[in-house]
Amino acid sequence: MTTTANTHARYTEAAIEADPHVPAVHIWRDFSATPAQLMRAHTDPDVFKQWIGPDSLTTRIDHWDCRTLGSYRYVAERDGEEYAFRGTFPHIGDDKIVQTFTWEGMPEAIALETMTFEDLGDGRTRLHGFSLCDSFEGRDGMLSSGMEVGIHEGYAKLDRLLAGGVLADDAV
């Protein structure tokens, strides 16, 4: 598995691609951030809830134990409707997160996700997400769910947090 789709490209917006060989989705996105800043954005619940998902949703963290062998549950809400997501963290490293992910509306559809943060130099980091689904049908359902809206809008919110200094390397 490659962690870089195209070493010469700059992914200022997320590139979302179905893997042609396995039931998986690849996501590449570059950020003006260090790997440590992106790691914190994905592991600190107070930061995570500020950027995850579409602009139209607010996120509440119900449970967050972000460590190797930990677990999580969060709920996205819009106009009284709730969408709950949960999973486990089999591995948390310095520049890599391995987690399971499921929407509680389809608890049988569990994805195994790996996110790596590659230092590109000059204060830029490339995120590569790899979501392995249980079937090609499950993968195609994920892709047709509108997930790209949440990815694009969420990463735009993360860009704003980074630009605003919320994730400065010395911020705690």
Coordinates of N, CA and C in Angstrom, one line a residue:
M1 N 0.9 -1.2 0.0 CA 0.0 0.0 0.0 C 0.9 1.2 0.0
T2 N 0.6 2.1 -0.9 CA 1.4 3.4 -0.9 C 0.8 4.4 -0.1
T3 N 1.6 5.3 0.6 CA 1.0 6.3 1.4 C 0.9 7.6 0.6
T4 N 1.4 7.7 -0.6 CA 1.4 8.9 -1.4 C 0.8 8.5 -2.8
A5 N -0.3 9.2 -3.1 CA -0.9 8.9 -4.4 C 0.0 9.4 -5.5
N6 N 0.5 10.6 -5.4 CA 1.3 11.2 -6.4 C 2.3 12.2 -5.7
T7 N 3.5 11.8 -5.8 CA 4.5 12.6 -5.0 C 4.6 14.0 -5.5
H8 N 4.2 14.3 -6.7 CA 4.3 15.7 -7.3 C 3.1 16.5 -7.1
A9 N 2.0 15.9 -6.8 CA 0.7 16.6 -6.6 C 0.6 17.2 -5.3
R10 N -0.2 18.3 -5.2 CA -0.5 18.9 -3.9 C -2.0 18.8 -3.8
Y11 N -2.4 18.2 -2.7 CA -3.8 17.9 -2.4 C -4.4 19.0 -1.5
T12 N -4.7 20.1 -2.0 CA -5.3 21.2 -1.2 C -6.8 20.9 -0.9
E13 N -7.4 20.0 -1.7 CA -8.7 19.4 -1.4 C -8.5 17.9 -1.4
A14 N -9.4 17.3 -0.7 CA -9.2 15.8 -0.5 C -9.4 15.1 -1.8
A15 N -8.6 14.2 -2.1 CA -8.8 13.2 -3.2 C -9.3 12.0 -2.6
I16 N -10.5 11.6 -3.1 CA -11.2 10.4 -2.6 C -11.3 9.4 -3.7
E17 N -10.7 8.2 -3.5 CA -10.7 7.2 -4.6 C -11.1 5.8 -4.1
A18 N -11.8 5.1 -4.8 CA -12.1 3.7 -4.6 C -10.9 2.9 -5.0
D19 N -10.5 2.0 -4.2 CA -9.4 1.1 -4.5 C -9.9 0.1 -5.5
P20 N -9.2 -0.1 -6.6 CA -9.7 -1.1 -7.6 C -9.5 -2.5 -7.3
H21 N -8.7 -2.8 -6.3 CA -8.4 -4.2 -6.0 C -9.1 -4.8 -4.7
V22 N -9.4 -4.0 -3.8 CA -10.0 -4.4 -2.5 C -11.1 -3.5 -2.2
P23 N -12.0 -3.9 -1.3 CA -13.2 -3.0 -1.0 C -12.7 -1.9 0.0
A24 N -12.0 -0.9 -0.5 CA -11.5 0.2 0.3 C -11.6 1.5 -0.4
V25 N -11.4 2.5 0.4 CA -11.4 3.9 0.0 C -10.1 4.6 0.4
H26 N -9.4 5.3 -0.5 CA -8.2 6.1 -0.2 C -8.6 7.5 -0.1
I27 N -8.1 8.2 0.8 CA -8.2 9.7 0.9 C -6.9 10.3 1.1
W28 N -6.5 11.3 0.3 CA -5.3 12.0 0.4 C -5.6 13.5 0.6
R29 N -4.9 14.1 1.5 CA -5.2 15.6 1.7 C -3.9 16.2 2.4
D30 N -3.5 17.3 1.8 CA -2.3 18.0 2.4 C -2.8 19.1 3.3
F31 N -2.0 19.4 4.3 CA -2.3 20.5 5.3 C -1.1 21.3 5.6
S32 N -1.3 22.5 5.8 CA -0.2 23.4 6.3 C -0.1 23.1 7.8
A33 N 0.6 22.1 8.2 CA 0.7 21.6 9.6 C 1.8 20.6 9.7
T34 N 2.2 20.4 10.9 CA 3.1 19.3 11.2 C 2.4 18.0 11.4
P35 N 3.1 16.9 11.3 CA 2.4 15.6 11.6 C 1.8 15.6 13.1
A36 N 2.6 16.2 14.0 CA 2.1 16.3 15.4 C 0.8 17.1 15.5
Q37 N 0.7 18.1 14.8 CA -0.6 18.9 14.8 C -1.7 18.1 14.2
L38 N -1.5 17.4 13.2 CA -2.6 16.6 12.6 C -3.0 15.4 13.5
M39 N -2.0 14.9 14.2 CA -2.2 13.8 15.1 C -3.1 14.3 16.2
R40 N -2.8 15.5 16.8 CA -3.6 16.1 17.8 C -5.0 16.4 17.4
A41 N -5.1 16.8 16.1 CA -6.5 17.1 15.6 C -7.4 15.9 15.5
H42 N -6.7 14.7 15.4 CA -7.5 13.5 15.3 C -7.6 12.7 16.6
T43 N -6.8 13.1 17.6 CA -6.8 12.4 18.9 C -7.3 13.2 20.1
D44 N -7.3 14.5 20.0 CA -7.8 15.3 21.1 C -9.3 15.6 20.9
P45 N -10.2 15.1 21.8 CA -11.6 15.1 21.6 C -12.1 16.6 21.5
D46 N -11.5 17.5 22.2 CA -12.0 18.9 22.2 C -11.7 19.5 20.8
V47 N -10.6 19.1 20.2 CA -10.3 19.6 18.9 C -11.1 18.9 17.8
F48 N -11.1 17.6 17.9 CA -11.8 16.7 16.9 C -13.2 17.1 16.7
K49 N -14.0 17.4 17.8 CA -15.4 17.7 17.6 C -15.6 19.1 16.9
Q50 N -14.6 19.9 16.9 CA -14.7 21.2 16.2 C -14.6 21.1 14.7
W51 N -14.1 20.1 14.2 CA -13.9 20.1 12.7 C -14.5 18.9 12.0
I52 N -14.8 17.8 12.7 CA -15.3 16.6 12.0 C -16.6 16.8 11.4
G53 N -16.8 16.4 10.2 CA -18.1 16.4 9.5 C -18.5 17.6 8.8
P54 N -19.7 17.6 8.2 CA -20.3 18.7 7.5 C -20.6 19.9 8.4
D55 N -20.6 21.0 7.8 CA -20.9 22.3 8.5 C -22.3 22.3 9.1
S56 N -23.2 21.5 8.6 CA -24.6 21.5 9.1 C -24.7 20.7 10.3
L57 N -23.7 20.0 10.8 CA -23.8 19.1 12.0 C -22.9 19.7 13.1
T58 N -23.4 19.4 14.3 CA -22.6 19.6 15.5 C -22.2 18.3 16.1
T59 N -21.1 18.2 16.7 CA -20.6 16.9 17.2 C -20.5 16.9 18.8
R60 N -21.0 15.9 19.4 CA -20.8 15.7 20.8 C -20.0 14.4 21.0
I61 N -19.0 14.4 21.9 CA -18.2 13.3 22.2 C -18.9 12.6 23.4
D62 N -19.3 11.4 23.3 CA -19.9 10.6 24.4 C -18.8 9.8 25.1
H63 N -17.8 9.3 24.4 CA -16.8 8.5 25.0 C -15.5 8.7 24.1
W64 N -14.4 8.9 24.8 CA -13.2 9.1 24.0 C -12.0 8.6 24.8
D65 N -11.4 7.5 24.5 CA -10.3 6.9 25.1 C -9.3 6.6 24.0
C66 N -8.6 7.7 23.5 CA -7.8 7.6 22.3 C -6.4 7.2 22.8
R67 N -6.2 5.9 22.8 CA -4.9 5.3 23.1 C -4.9 3.9 22.4
T68 N -3.8 3.3 22.3 CA -3.8 1.9 21.8 C -4.7 1.0 22.6
L69 N -5.6 0.4 22.0 CA -6.6 -0.5 22.6 C -7.8 0.3 23.3
G70 N -7.9 1.6 23.0 CA -9.0 2.4 23.5 C -10.2 2.3 22.5
S71 N -11.2 3.1 22.8 CA -12.4 3.2 22.0 C -13.0 4.6 22.1
Y72 N -14.0 4.7 21.2 CA -14.7 6.1 21.1 C -16.1 5.9 20.7
R73 N -16.9 7.0 21.0 CA -18.3 7.1 20.4 C -18.5 8.6 20.4
Y74 N -19.0 9.1 19.2 CA -19.4 10.4 19.1 C -20.7 10.5 18.3
V75 N -21.5 11.6 18.5 CA -22.8 11.8 17.9 C -22.8 13.1 17.2
A76 N -23.2 13.0 15.9 CA -23.4 14.2 15.1 C -24.9 14.5 15.1
E77 N -25.2 15.8 15.3 CA -26.6 16.2 15.4 C -26.9 17.4 14.5
R78 N -28.2 17.3 13.9 CA -28.7 18.3 13.1 C -30.2 18.3 13.2
D79 N -30.8 19.5 13.7 CA -32.2 19.6 13.8 C -32.9 18.5 14.5
G80 N -32.3 18.1 15.6 CA -32.9 17.0 16.4 C -32.6 15.6 16.0
E81 N -32.0 15.4 14.8 CA -31.7 14.1 14.4 C -30.2 13.8 14.8
E82 N -30.0 12.6 15.2 CA -28.6 12.2 15.7 C -28.1 11.0 14.9
Y83 N -26.8 11.1 14.6 CA -26.1 10.1 13.9 C -24.9 9.7 14.7
A84 N -24.9 8.5 15.3 CA -23.8 8.1 16.2 C -22.8 7.2 15.5
F85 N -21.6 7.4 15.8 CA -20.4 6.6 15.3 C -19.6 6.1 16.5
R86 N -19.1 4.9 16.3 CA -18.2 4.3 17.3 C -17.2 3.5 16.7
G87 N -16.2 3.1 17.6 CA -15.1 2.2 17.1 C -14.1 2.1 18.2
T88 N -13.0 1.4 17.8 CA -11.9 1.2 18.7 C -10.6 1.7 18.0
F89 N -9.6 1.8 18.9 CA -8.3 2.3 18.4 C -7.3 1.1 18.6
P90 N -7.1 0.2 17.7 CA -6.2 -0.9 17.9 C -4.7 -0.3 18.0
H91 N -4.4 0.8 17.3 CA -3.1 1.3 17.4 C -3.1 2.9 17.3
I92 N -2.4 3.5 18.2 CA -2.1 4.9 18.1 C -0.6 5.1 18.2
G93 N 0.0 5.7 17.1 CA 1.5 5.9 17.1 C 1.8 7.3 16.9
D94 N 3.0 7.7 16.6 CA 3.4 9.1 16.5 C 2.9 9.7 15.2
D95 N 2.8 8.9 14.1 CA 2.3 9.5 12.9 C 1.3 8.5 12.2
K96 N 0.6 7.7 13.0 CA -0.3 6.7 12.4 C -1.4 6.4 13.4
I97 N -2.6 6.3 12.9 CA -3.7 5.9 13.7 C -4.4 4.7 13.0
V98 N -4.7 3.6 13.7 CA -5.5 2.5 13.2 C -6.7 2.5 14.1
Q99 N -7.9 2.6 13.4 CA -9.1 2.5 14.2 C -10.2 1.8 13.4
T100 N -11.2 1.3 14.1 CA -12.4 0.7 13.5 C -13.4 1.9 13.5
F101 N -14.3 1.8 12.6 CA -15.3 2.9 12.4 C -16.6 2.3 12.0
T102 N -17.7 2.6 12.7 CA -19.0 2.2 12.2 C -20.0 3.2 12.6
W103 N -21.0 3.4 11.7 CA -22.2 4.2 11.9 C -23.2 3.3 12.6
E104 N -23.7 3.7 13.7 CA -24.6 2.9 14.5 C -25.9 2.5 13.7
G105 N -26.2 3.3 12.7 CA -27.4 3.0 11.8 C -27.1 1.7 11.0
M106 N -25.9 1.3 10.8 CA -25.5 0.1 10.1 C -24.4 -0.6 10.9
P107 N -24.7 -1.1 12.1 CA -23.6 -1.6 13.0 C -22.9 -2.8 12.4
E108 N -23.4 -3.5 11.4 CA -22.7 -4.6 10.8 C -21.6 -4.2 9.8
A109 N -21.7 -2.9 9.4 CA -20.7 -2.4 8.4 C -19.6 -1.7 9.1
I110 N -18.5 -2.5 9.5 CA -17.4 -2.0 10.2 C -16.2 -1.8 9.3
A111 N -15.6 -0.6 9.2 CA -14.5 -0.4 8.4 C -13.2 -0.4 9.3
L112 N -12.1 -0.8 8.8 CA -10.8 -0.7 9.4 C -10.1 0.4 8.8
E113 N -9.8 1.4 9.5 CA -9.2 2.6 8.9 C -7.8 2.8 9.4
T114 N -6.9 3.2 8.5 CA -5.5 3.6 8.9 C -5.3 5.0 8.3
M115 N -4.8 5.8 9.2 CA -4.5 7.2 8.8 C -3.0 7.4 9.1
T116 N -2.3 7.8 8.1 CA -0.8 8.1 8.3 C -0.6 9.6 7.9
F117 N 0.4 10.2 8.6 CA 0.7 11.6 8.4 C 2.1 11.7 8.0
E118 N 2.3 12.1 6.7 CA 3.6 12.1 6.1 C 4.2 13.5 6.0
D119 N 5.3 13.8 6.7 CA 5.9 15.1 6.7 C 6.5 15.4 5.3
L120 N 5.9 16.4 4.6 CA 6.4 16.8 3.3 C 7.5 17.9 3.3
G121 N 7.8 18.3 4.5 CA 8.8 19.4 4.6 C 8.0 20.8 4.5
D122 N 8.7 21.8 4.8 CA 8.2 23.2 4.7 C 6.9 23.4 5.4
G123 N 6.7 22.6 6.6 CA 5.5 22.8 7.4 C 4.3 22.2 6.8
R124 N 4.4 21.3 5.9 CA 3.3 20.6 5.2 C 3.3 19.1 5.5
T125 N 2.1 18.6 5.7 CA 1.9 17.2 6.0 C 0.8 16.6 5.1
R126 N 1.0 15.4 4.6 CA 0.0 14.7 3.8 C -0.6 13.7 4.7
L127 N -2.0 13.8 4.8 CA -2.8 12.7 5.4 C -3.1 11.7 4.3
H128 N -3.0 10.4 4.7 CA -3.5 9.4 3.8 C -4.4 8.5 4.7
G129 N -5.6 8.5 4.3 CA -6.6 7.6 5.0 C -6.9 6.4 4.1
F130 N -6.9 5.2 4.7 CA -7.3 4.0 4.0 C -8.3 3.3 4.8
S131 N -9.6 3.2 4.2 CA -10.7 2.6 4.9 C -11.0 1.3 4.2
L132 N -10.8 0.2 4.9 CA -11.0 -1.1 4.3 C -12.4 -1.5 4.8
C133 N -13.3 -1.7 3.9 CA -14.7 -2.1 4.2 C -14.9 -3.6 4.1
D134 N -16.1 -4.1 4.6 CA -16.3 -5.5 4.7 C -16.7 -6.1 3.3
S135 N -17.1 -5.3 2.3 CA -17.4 -5.8 1.0 C -17.4 -4.6 0.0
F136 N -17.4 -5.0 -1.3 CA -17.4 -3.9 -2.3 C -18.7 -3.2 -2.2
E137 N -19.8 -3.8 -1.9 CA -21.1 -3.2 -1.7 C -21.1 -2.2 -0.5
G138 N -20.4 -2.6 0.5 CA -20.3 -1.7 1.7 C -19.4 -0.4 1.3
R139 N -18.4 -0.7 0.6 CA -17.5 0.4 0.1 C -18.3 1.4 -0.8
D140 N -19.0 0.8 -1.7 CA -19.8 1.6 -2.7 C -20.9 2.4 -1.9
G141 N -21.5 1.8 -0.9 CA -22.5 2.5 -0.1 C -21.9 3.6 0.6
M142 N -20.7 3.4 1.2 CA -19.9 4.5 1.8 C -19.7 5.7 0.9
L143 N -19.2 5.3 -0.3 CA -18.9 6.4 -1.3 C -20.2 7.1 -1.8
S144 N -21.3 6.5 -1.8 CA -22.5 7.1 -2.3 C -23.3 7.8 -1.1
S145 N -22.8 7.7 0.1 CA -23.5 8.3 1.2 C -23.5 9.8 1.4
G146 N -22.6 10.4 0.5 CA -22.4 11.8 0.7 C -21.2 12.2 1.6
M147 N -20.4 11.1 1.9 CA -19.3 11.3 2.8 C -18.3 12.4 2.3
E148 N -18.3 12.6 1.0 CA -17.3 13.6 0.5 C -17.7 15.0 1.0
V149 N -18.9 15.3 1.3 CA -19.3 16.6 1.8 C -18.7 16.8 3.2
G150 N -18.9 15.8 4.0 CA -18.3 15.8 5.4 C -16.8 15.9 5.3
I151 N -16.2 15.2 4.4 CA -14.7 15.2 4.3 C -14.2 16.6 3.9
H152 N -14.8 17.2 2.8 CA -14.3 18.5 2.3 C -14.6 19.6 3.3
E153 N -15.9 19.6 3.8 CA -16.2 20.7 4.8 C -15.5 20.5 6.1
G154 N -15.3 19.3 6.5 CA -14.5 19.0 7.8 C -13.1 19.5 7.7
Y155 N -12.4 19.1 6.6 CA -11.0 19.5 6.4 C -10.9 21.0 6.2
A156 N -11.9 21.6 5.6 CA -11.8 23.1 5.5 C -11.9 23.7 6.9
K157 N -12.7 23.2 7.8 CA -12.8 23.6 9.2 C -11.4 23.4 9.9
L158 N -10.8 22.2 9.6 CA -9.5 21.9 10.2 C -8.5 22.9 9.7
D159 N -8.5 23.3 8.4 CA -7.6 24.3 7.9 C -7.8 25.6 8.6
R160 N -9.0 26.0 8.9 CA -9.2 27.3 9.7 C -8.7 27.2 11.1
L161 N -8.9 26.0 11.7 CA -8.3 25.9 13.1 C -6.8 26.0 13.1
L162 N -6.2 25.3 12.1 CA -4.7 25.4 12.0 C -4.3 26.8 11.7
A163 N -5.0 27.5 10.8 CA -4.6 28.9 10.5 C -4.8 29.8 11.7
G164 N -5.8 29.5 12.5 CA -6.1 30.3 13.7 C -5.2 30.0 14.9
G165 N -4.2 29.1 14.8 CA -3.3 28.8 15.8 C -3.8 27.8 16.9
V166 N -5.0 27.3 16.8 CA -5.5 26.4 17.8 C -4.6 25.2 18.0
L167 N -4.0 24.7 16.9 CA -3.2 23.6 17.0 C -1.7 23.9 16.9
A168 N -1.3 25.1 17.3 CA 0.1 25.4 17.3 C 0.9 24.4 18.1
D169 N 2.1 24.0 17.7 CA 2.9 23.0 18.3 C 3.0 23.2 19.8
D170 N 3.0 24.5 20.2 CA 3.2 24.8 21.7 C 1.9 25.0 22.4
A171 N 0.7 24.9 21.7 CA -0.6 25.0 22.3 C -0.9 23.7 23.0
V172 N -1.5 23.8 24.2 CA -1.8 22.6 24.9 C -3.2 22.7 25.4

